[in-house]
Amino acid sequence: MNRNKIIIKNAHTNNLKNIDIEIPKHKLVVFTGVSGSGKSSLLFDTIYTEAQRQLVETFSTFARTRMPKLSRPDVDDILNLSTAIVIDQKRMGNNLRSTVGTATEVNTYLRLLYSRIGKPFIGPSFYFSFNHPEGMCPHCNGLGKQIKIDLDLFLDKSKSIREGAITHPHYKVGGFLWKELMSLNVVDVDKPLYVFTEEELQLFLYSEPFAVKGAKEKLSYNRNFEGIARKLEKAVITRADDEADDEEKNAYTKYFKYEPCTSCGGTRLNERARSVLIKGISIDELCKMELIDVLPFISEINDDVSEPILRKARLLLQQLIEIGVGYLSLDRAVGTLSGGESQRVKMAKQMDCNLVDMLYVLDEPSIGLHPRDTENLMNILFGLKEKGNSVFVVEHDPDIIRAAEWIVDMGPRAGKFGGNVMYNGEPQGLAKTESLTGEYLFKTEKPYYKRKIANSFYEIHNATANNLKNVSVKIPKGVLTCVTGVAGSGKSSLIHQCFAKQHPEAIVIDQSPIGKSSRANAATFIGVFDVIRKEFATATQSDASLFSFNSKGACTKCNGQGVLSFELHFLDSVKTVCDECEGKRYHADVLELKFNDKNIADILDMTVNQAYDFFKSVKIKNLLQLLQNVGLGYLKLGQSLSSLSGGESQRLKIATELKKEGNIYIMDEPTTGLHLSDIDNFYKIVKSLVANHNTVVIIEHNLDIIKYADWIIDMGPEGGKNGGKLIFQGLTEDIVNCEQSITGKYLKNVI
């Protein structure tokens, strides 16, 4: 048996068509194909999931209960798997105590350095940690922020507690905490808050814990009561909320005011830790610097005893800079990083890992990178491989595809028309296949683009948001404008912080994540399912709620989920298709009701294209056409959002936004996750918007979109403090002659 290959037998996860494939190990392997073709199903849902599942099974039962539960993928067998590490675009959480420095462990080495050679000597390394009592600021507990409840949002003083005066979701009427307040009788729960005395409000909101006696039915119990505002403020400080759902996170952000700590000035450290200097710089001052400035400072330190520490710190900093995030500072909170930034930070950290024969799985690492930085990214990927690892990447970037040592191309199309291996081999052989990837990757012709000339402009004067340096630009009306520049150059600051605020009527399509509820599907997301249910209700003279699997029509056994979940205590939960509704989500009486010989479950099983031909309603057709226009005609109406690829999710969001009325569209890297062939389809959408006299502004790195622009605004020259300047504004053809423009140098090869 060849142990240098991962051998997959009969993979049929999602849309995979019973795939048998052998993929070489210890190479840079790129998985390509149109969005929804099965790339992620093969790499993430099959290979990675099985690798993780088998690893978890080696742990103790106790440990397994505290780890993510992974079901066995739909595959007969996978041989020669290595331990897998995924480096995805999942944000690194909202833990208020986590920064770039702590996440990359650079702070660990800096603390050791200051404890050894810093003057004056104050103690060991934890004296410089804002997560340790000896190092943290005593006034903010190392958060660098003072956190207070916003009482205007937290309370509705016109109501009593019984009526719902506390607006925070944790204290909703009928909830556990609300019932507890009602039983304790600490204050009058029937009196509107506006008539409370200052003493009563202080007791209710900010009192220290004290013993109270509460009544529960006929029994009584003793417990402590703590002011509810004080209790929530402490919870924000102490809890790690990065694993909470969106609703839970909102409960800990919406109702609070965050201001810099007046004692430590936001540095998180106490005065003793801030007093220690190396070459006149304290550790908090060093953490405020951009990474490109921290590296030279570290490099200039000569100390034989500390050389091992310095070497590790220099390696990490160098990798972070090379991968395109040198504009970040060590004190930057990880919750503020984009998905692409989070992925690159995680990737750079792996370069310090000494484990070998690992399987690294990456999801589009080029997202958010300027073409200039793509070369550095490839150096990182090959660096991981040269350590004796296998590097498997889902990618659409043509430069990375060409640089790959092996290509697995999925297709030929998306959804049920995909799931086949179109090509499995070395890159040069891809040109001889009939795959869309090969067709677009090896295109040589350069088509002519007819630019649209603007007659009037929107203007921005002396913009100073974030790193912008008094930038004044003109954005032409009724044309396509691309805002370009390296990561951190000020593109988003200019458009989101300045232009969008000047024009609140603009329709913004950004990189915020799409909902992942198991109950949400393409039809509900676009809003067409409401119209379809009304059609059914009219045709059958029934209540429209009967045709919702979240309401009256839901199967009573599975509650409209279509599956049953069984918890096996210490073992992984098991999900099976509901035997009552056979996975159709509705109870039998609803399925008897039909519209043109189809029940509601039959409709949800239709593709968008099939539904478009089936329905005569103009409103339904118009909504479905939005999905067709963005290339999602193959999706089933009832397909769960959680099963969509990144590219499909992005296009679904675009389709939803495009149905709104407006004349200014702002899009933030809309080509994220799009195949080379899909970019042409996306441009057709943009072209139609411009043809209808809309203004379209796109923040973009993709040269295949930038080349279509009627106008370009290029920011730079670098990121962070070395960015924030206007490098170029004008016609697309003219930027190639701008010597200062990095974008122009790369654009010259494609126009």
PDB file of C-alpha atoms in Angstrom, residues 497-629:
ATOM      1  CA  GLN A 497     -16.361  55.349   7.893  1.00  0.00           C
ATOM      2  CA  CYS A 498     -16.683  58.350   5.592  1.00  0.00           C
ATOM      3  CA  PHE A 499     -18.622  57.806   2.363  1.00  0.00           C
ATOM      4  CA  ALA A 500     -21.287  55.473   3.813  1.00  0.00           C
ATOM      5  CA  LYS A 501     -21.884  57.812   6.746  1.00  0.00           C
ATOM      6  CA  GLN A 502     -22.353  60.720   4.351  1.00  0.00           C
ATOM      7  CA  HIS A 503     -24.859  58.630   2.407  1.00  0.00           C
ATOM      8  CA  PRO A 504     -26.932  56.561   4.857  1.00  0.00           C
ATOM      9  CA  GLU A 505     -29.311  55.686   2.017  1.00  0.00           C
ATOM     10  CA  ALA A 506     -26.602  53.537   0.407  1.00  0.00           C
ATOM     11  CA  ILE A 507     -27.114  49.769   0.226  1.00  0.00           C
ATOM     12  CA  VAL A 508     -24.097  48.139   1.883  1.00  0.00           C
ATOM     13  CA  ILE A 509     -23.117  44.534   1.126  1.00  0.00           C
ATOM     14  CA  ASP A 510     -20.281  43.748   3.506  1.00  0.00           C
ATOM     15  CA  GLN A 511     -18.487  40.699   4.878  1.00  0.00           C
ATOM     16  CA  SER A 512     -20.723  40.131   7.893  1.00  0.00           C
ATOM     17  CA  PRO A 513     -21.601  36.432   8.183  1.00  0.00           C
ATOM     18  CA  ILE A 514     -24.799  34.980   6.829  1.00  0.00           C
ATOM     19  CA  GLY A 515     -27.156  33.287   9.290  1.00  0.00           C
ATOM     20  CA  LYS A 516     -26.421  29.611   9.920  1.00  0.00           C
ATOM     21  CA  SER A 517     -29.667  28.496  11.546  1.00  0.00           C
ATOM     22  CA  SER A 518     -30.646  24.945  10.662  1.00  0.00           C
ATOM     23  CA  ARG A 519     -34.192  26.235  10.111  1.00  0.00           C
ATOM     24  CA  ALA A 520     -33.204  28.967   7.652  1.00  0.00           C
ATOM     25  CA  ASN A 521     -32.998  28.166   3.969  1.00  0.00           C
ATOM     26  CA  ALA A 522     -32.540  29.935   0.658  1.00  0.00           C
ATOM     27  CA  ALA A 523     -36.283  30.532   0.261  1.00  0.00           C
ATOM     28  CA  THR A 524     -36.723  32.084   3.710  1.00  0.00           C
ATOM     29  CA  PHE A 525     -33.569  34.169   3.358  1.00  0.00           C
ATOM     30  CA  ILE A 526     -34.641  35.764   0.068  1.00  0.00           C
ATOM     31  CA  GLY A 527     -38.212  36.222   1.339  1.00  0.00           C
ATOM     32  CA  VAL A 528     -39.897  34.148  -1.376  1.00  0.00           C
ATOM     33  CA  PHE A 529     -41.147  31.460   1.029  1.00  0.00           C
ATOM     34  CA  ASP A 530     -43.630  33.883   2.629  1.00  0.00           C
ATOM     35  CA  VAL A 531     -45.147  34.558  -0.786  1.00  0.00           C
ATOM     36  CA  ILE A 532     -45.253  30.837  -1.632  1.00  0.00           C
ATOM     37  CA  ARG A 533     -47.060  30.047   1.637  1.00  0.00           C
ATOM     38  CA  LYS A 534     -49.672  32.692   0.840  1.00  0.00           C
ATOM     39  CA  GLU A 535     -50.169  31.123  -2.595  1.00  0.00           C
ATOM     40  CA  PHE A 536     -50.759  27.761  -0.941  1.00  0.00           C
ATOM     41  CA  ALA A 537     -53.093  29.297   1.622  1.00  0.00           C
ATOM     42  CA  THR A 538     -55.201  30.971  -1.074  1.00  0.00           C
ATOM     43  CA  ALA A 539     -55.338  27.866  -3.276  1.00  0.00           C
ATOM     44  CA  THR A 540     -56.279  25.523  -0.407  1.00  0.00           C
ATOM     45  CA  GLN A 541     -58.320  28.054   1.627  1.00  0.00           C
ATOM     46  CA  SER A 542     -56.125  27.308   4.633  1.00  0.00           C
ATOM     47  CA  ASP A 543     -54.160  29.280   7.207  1.00  0.00           C
ATOM     48  CA  ALA A 544     -50.743  30.317   5.790  1.00  0.00           C
ATOM     49  CA  SER A 545     -49.067  29.289   9.069  1.00  0.00           C
ATOM     50  CA  LEU A 546     -49.880  25.649   8.254  1.00  0.00           C
ATOM     51  CA  PHE A 547     -47.261  25.780   5.511  1.00  0.00           C
ATOM     52  CA  SER A 548     -44.469  26.863   7.848  1.00  0.00           C
ATOM     53  CA  PHE A 549     -42.342  24.138   9.454  1.00  0.00           C
ATOM     54  CA  ASN A 550     -41.668  26.634  12.250  1.00  0.00           C
ATOM     55  CA  SER A 551     -45.351  27.044  13.097  1.00  0.00           C
ATOM     56  CA  LYS A 552     -48.629  25.101  12.987  1.00  0.00           C
ATOM     57  CA  GLY A 553     -47.617  22.870  10.098  1.00  0.00           C
ATOM     58  CA  ALA A 554     -44.526  21.412  11.758  1.00  0.00           C
ATOM     59  CA  CYS A 555     -44.245  17.693  12.368  1.00  0.00           C
ATOM     60  CA  THR A 556     -45.021  17.207  16.040  1.00  0.00           C
ATOM     61  CA  LYS A 557     -42.380  14.541  16.536  1.00  0.00           C
ATOM     62  CA  CYS A 558     -39.341  16.429  15.181  1.00  0.00           C
ATOM     63  CA  ASN A 559     -40.758  19.977  15.625  1.00  0.00           C
ATOM     64  CA  GLY A 560     -40.168  20.773  11.977  1.00  0.00           C
ATOM     65  CA  GLN A 561     -36.478  19.847  12.013  1.00  0.00           C
ATOM     66  CA  GLY A 562     -36.860  16.796   9.760  1.00  0.00           C
ATOM     67  CA  VAL A 563     -34.397  14.889  11.966  1.00  0.00           C
ATOM     68  CA  LEU A 564     -34.359  13.446  15.456  1.00  0.00           C
ATOM     69  CA  SER A 565     -31.356  13.957  17.723  1.00  0.00           C
ATOM     70  CA  PHE A 566     -30.484  11.445  20.423  1.00  0.00           C
ATOM     71  CA  GLU A 567     -28.084  12.368  23.210  1.00  0.00           C
ATOM     72  CA  LEU A 568     -25.973   9.406  24.314  1.00  0.00           C
ATOM     73  CA  HIS A 569     -24.544  11.042  27.437  1.00  0.00           C
ATOM     74  CA  PHE A 570     -20.799  10.551  27.166  1.00  0.00           C
ATOM     75  CA  LEU A 571     -20.901   9.579  23.481  1.00  0.00           C
ATOM     76  CA  ASP A 572     -21.576  11.684  20.417  1.00  0.00           C
ATOM     77  CA  SER A 573     -25.196  12.555  19.712  1.00  0.00           C
ATOM     78  CA  VAL A 574     -26.855  10.703  16.868  1.00  0.00           C
ATOM     79  CA  LYS A 575     -29.184  12.296  14.316  1.00  0.00           C
ATOM     80  CA  THR A 576     -31.620  10.253  12.271  1.00  0.00           C
ATOM     81  CA  VAL A 577     -34.304  11.136   9.747  1.00  0.00           C
ATOM     82  CA  CYS A 578     -37.643  11.596  11.478  1.00  0.00           C
ATOM     83  CA  ASP A 579     -39.702   8.426  10.960  1.00  0.00           C
ATOM     84  CA  GLU A 580     -42.952  10.356  11.381  1.00  0.00           C
ATOM     85  CA  CYS A 581     -42.544  12.868   8.514  1.00  0.00           C
ATOM     86  CA  GLU A 582     -39.679  11.053   6.701  1.00  0.00           C
ATOM     87  CA  GLY A 583     -37.601  14.217   6.817  1.00  0.00           C
ATOM     88  CA  LYS A 584     -40.259  16.393   5.157  1.00  0.00           C
ATOM     89  CA  ARG A 585     -40.734  18.530   8.330  1.00  0.00           C
ATOM     90  CA  TYR A 586     -44.566  18.759   8.028  1.00  0.00           C
ATOM     91  CA  HIS A 587     -47.313  16.678   9.587  1.00  0.00           C
ATOM     92  CA  ALA A 588     -49.369  14.443   7.312  1.00  0.00           C
ATOM     93  CA  ASP A 589     -52.467  16.684   7.141  1.00  0.00           C
ATOM     94  CA  VAL A 590     -50.440  19.551   5.676  1.00  0.00           C
ATOM     95  CA  LEU A 591     -48.854  17.301   3.065  1.00  0.00           C
ATOM     96  CA  GLU A 592     -52.346  16.417   1.832  1.00  0.00           C
ATOM     97  CA  LEU A 593     -52.903  20.052   0.824  1.00  0.00           C
ATOM     98  CA  LYS A 594     -51.653  20.634  -2.718  1.00  0.00           C
ATOM     99  CA  PHE A 595     -51.102  23.457  -5.176  1.00  0.00           C
ATOM    100  CA  ASN A 596     -51.046  22.315  -8.815  1.00  0.00           C
ATOM    101  CA  ASP A 597     -50.541  18.708  -7.629  1.00  0.00           C
ATOM    102  CA  LYS A 598     -47.555  19.636  -5.433  1.00  0.00           C
ATOM    103  CA  ASN A 599     -47.470  19.783  -1.642  1.00  0.00           C
ATOM    104  CA  ILE A 600     -45.326  22.250   0.266  1.00  0.00           C
ATOM    105  CA  ALA A 601     -42.539  19.680   0.832  1.00  0.00           C
ATOM    106  CA  ASP A 602     -42.386  19.039  -2.917  1.00  0.00           C
ATOM    107  CA  ILE A 603     -41.906  22.777  -3.468  1.00  0.00           C
ATOM    108  CA  LEU A 604     -39.026  22.975  -0.989  1.00  0.00           C
ATOM    109  CA  ASP A 605     -37.394  20.071  -2.798  1.00  0.00           C
ATOM    110  CA  MET A 606     -37.448  22.020  -6.093  1.00  0.00           C
ATOM    111  CA  THR A 607     -34.451  23.906  -7.394  1.00  0.00           C
ATOM    112  CA  VAL A 608     -34.776  27.644  -7.949  1.00  0.00           C
ATOM    113  CA  ASN A 609     -34.929  27.048 -11.700  1.00  0.00           C
ATOM    114  CA  GLN A 610     -37.676  24.416 -11.328  1.00  0.00           C
ATOM    115  CA  ALA A 611     -39.706  26.687  -9.043  1.00  0.00           C
ATOM    116  CA  TYR A 612     -39.353  29.567 -11.509  1.00  0.00           C
ATOM    117  CA  ASP A 613     -40.974  27.433 -14.226  1.00  0.00           C
ATOM    118  CA  PHE A 614     -43.608  26.060 -11.829  1.00  0.00           C
ATOM    119  CA  PHE A 615     -45.065  29.296 -10.396  1.00  0.00           C
ATOM    120  CA  LYS A 616     -46.979  31.881 -12.438  1.00  0.00           C
ATOM    121  CA  SER A 617     -46.931  34.601  -9.770  1.00  0.00           C
ATOM    122  CA  VAL A 618     -44.934  37.606 -10.969  1.00  0.00           C
ATOM    123  CA  LYS A 619     -43.805  38.384  -7.407  1.00  0.00           C
ATOM    124  CA  ILE A 620     -42.466  34.862  -6.890  1.00  0.00           C
ATOM    125  CA  LYS A 621     -40.757  34.869 -10.284  1.00  0.00           C
ATOM    126  CA  ASN A 622     -39.096  38.230  -9.595  1.00  0.00           C
ATOM    127  CA  LEU A 623     -37.658  36.997  -6.286  1.00  0.00           C
ATOM    128  CA  LEU A 624     -36.472  33.709  -7.788  1.00  0.00           C
ATOM    129  CA  GLN A 625     -34.890  35.577 -10.678  1.00  0.00           C
ATOM    130  CA  LEU A 626     -32.675  37.410  -8.202  1.00  0.00           C
ATOM    131  CA  LEU A 627     -31.199  34.039  -7.244  1.00  0.00           C
ATOM    132  CA  GLN A 628     -30.848  33.066 -10.887  1.00  0.00           C
ATOM    133  CA  ASN A 629     -29.071  36.338 -11.650  1.00  0.00           C
TER     134      ASN A 629
END
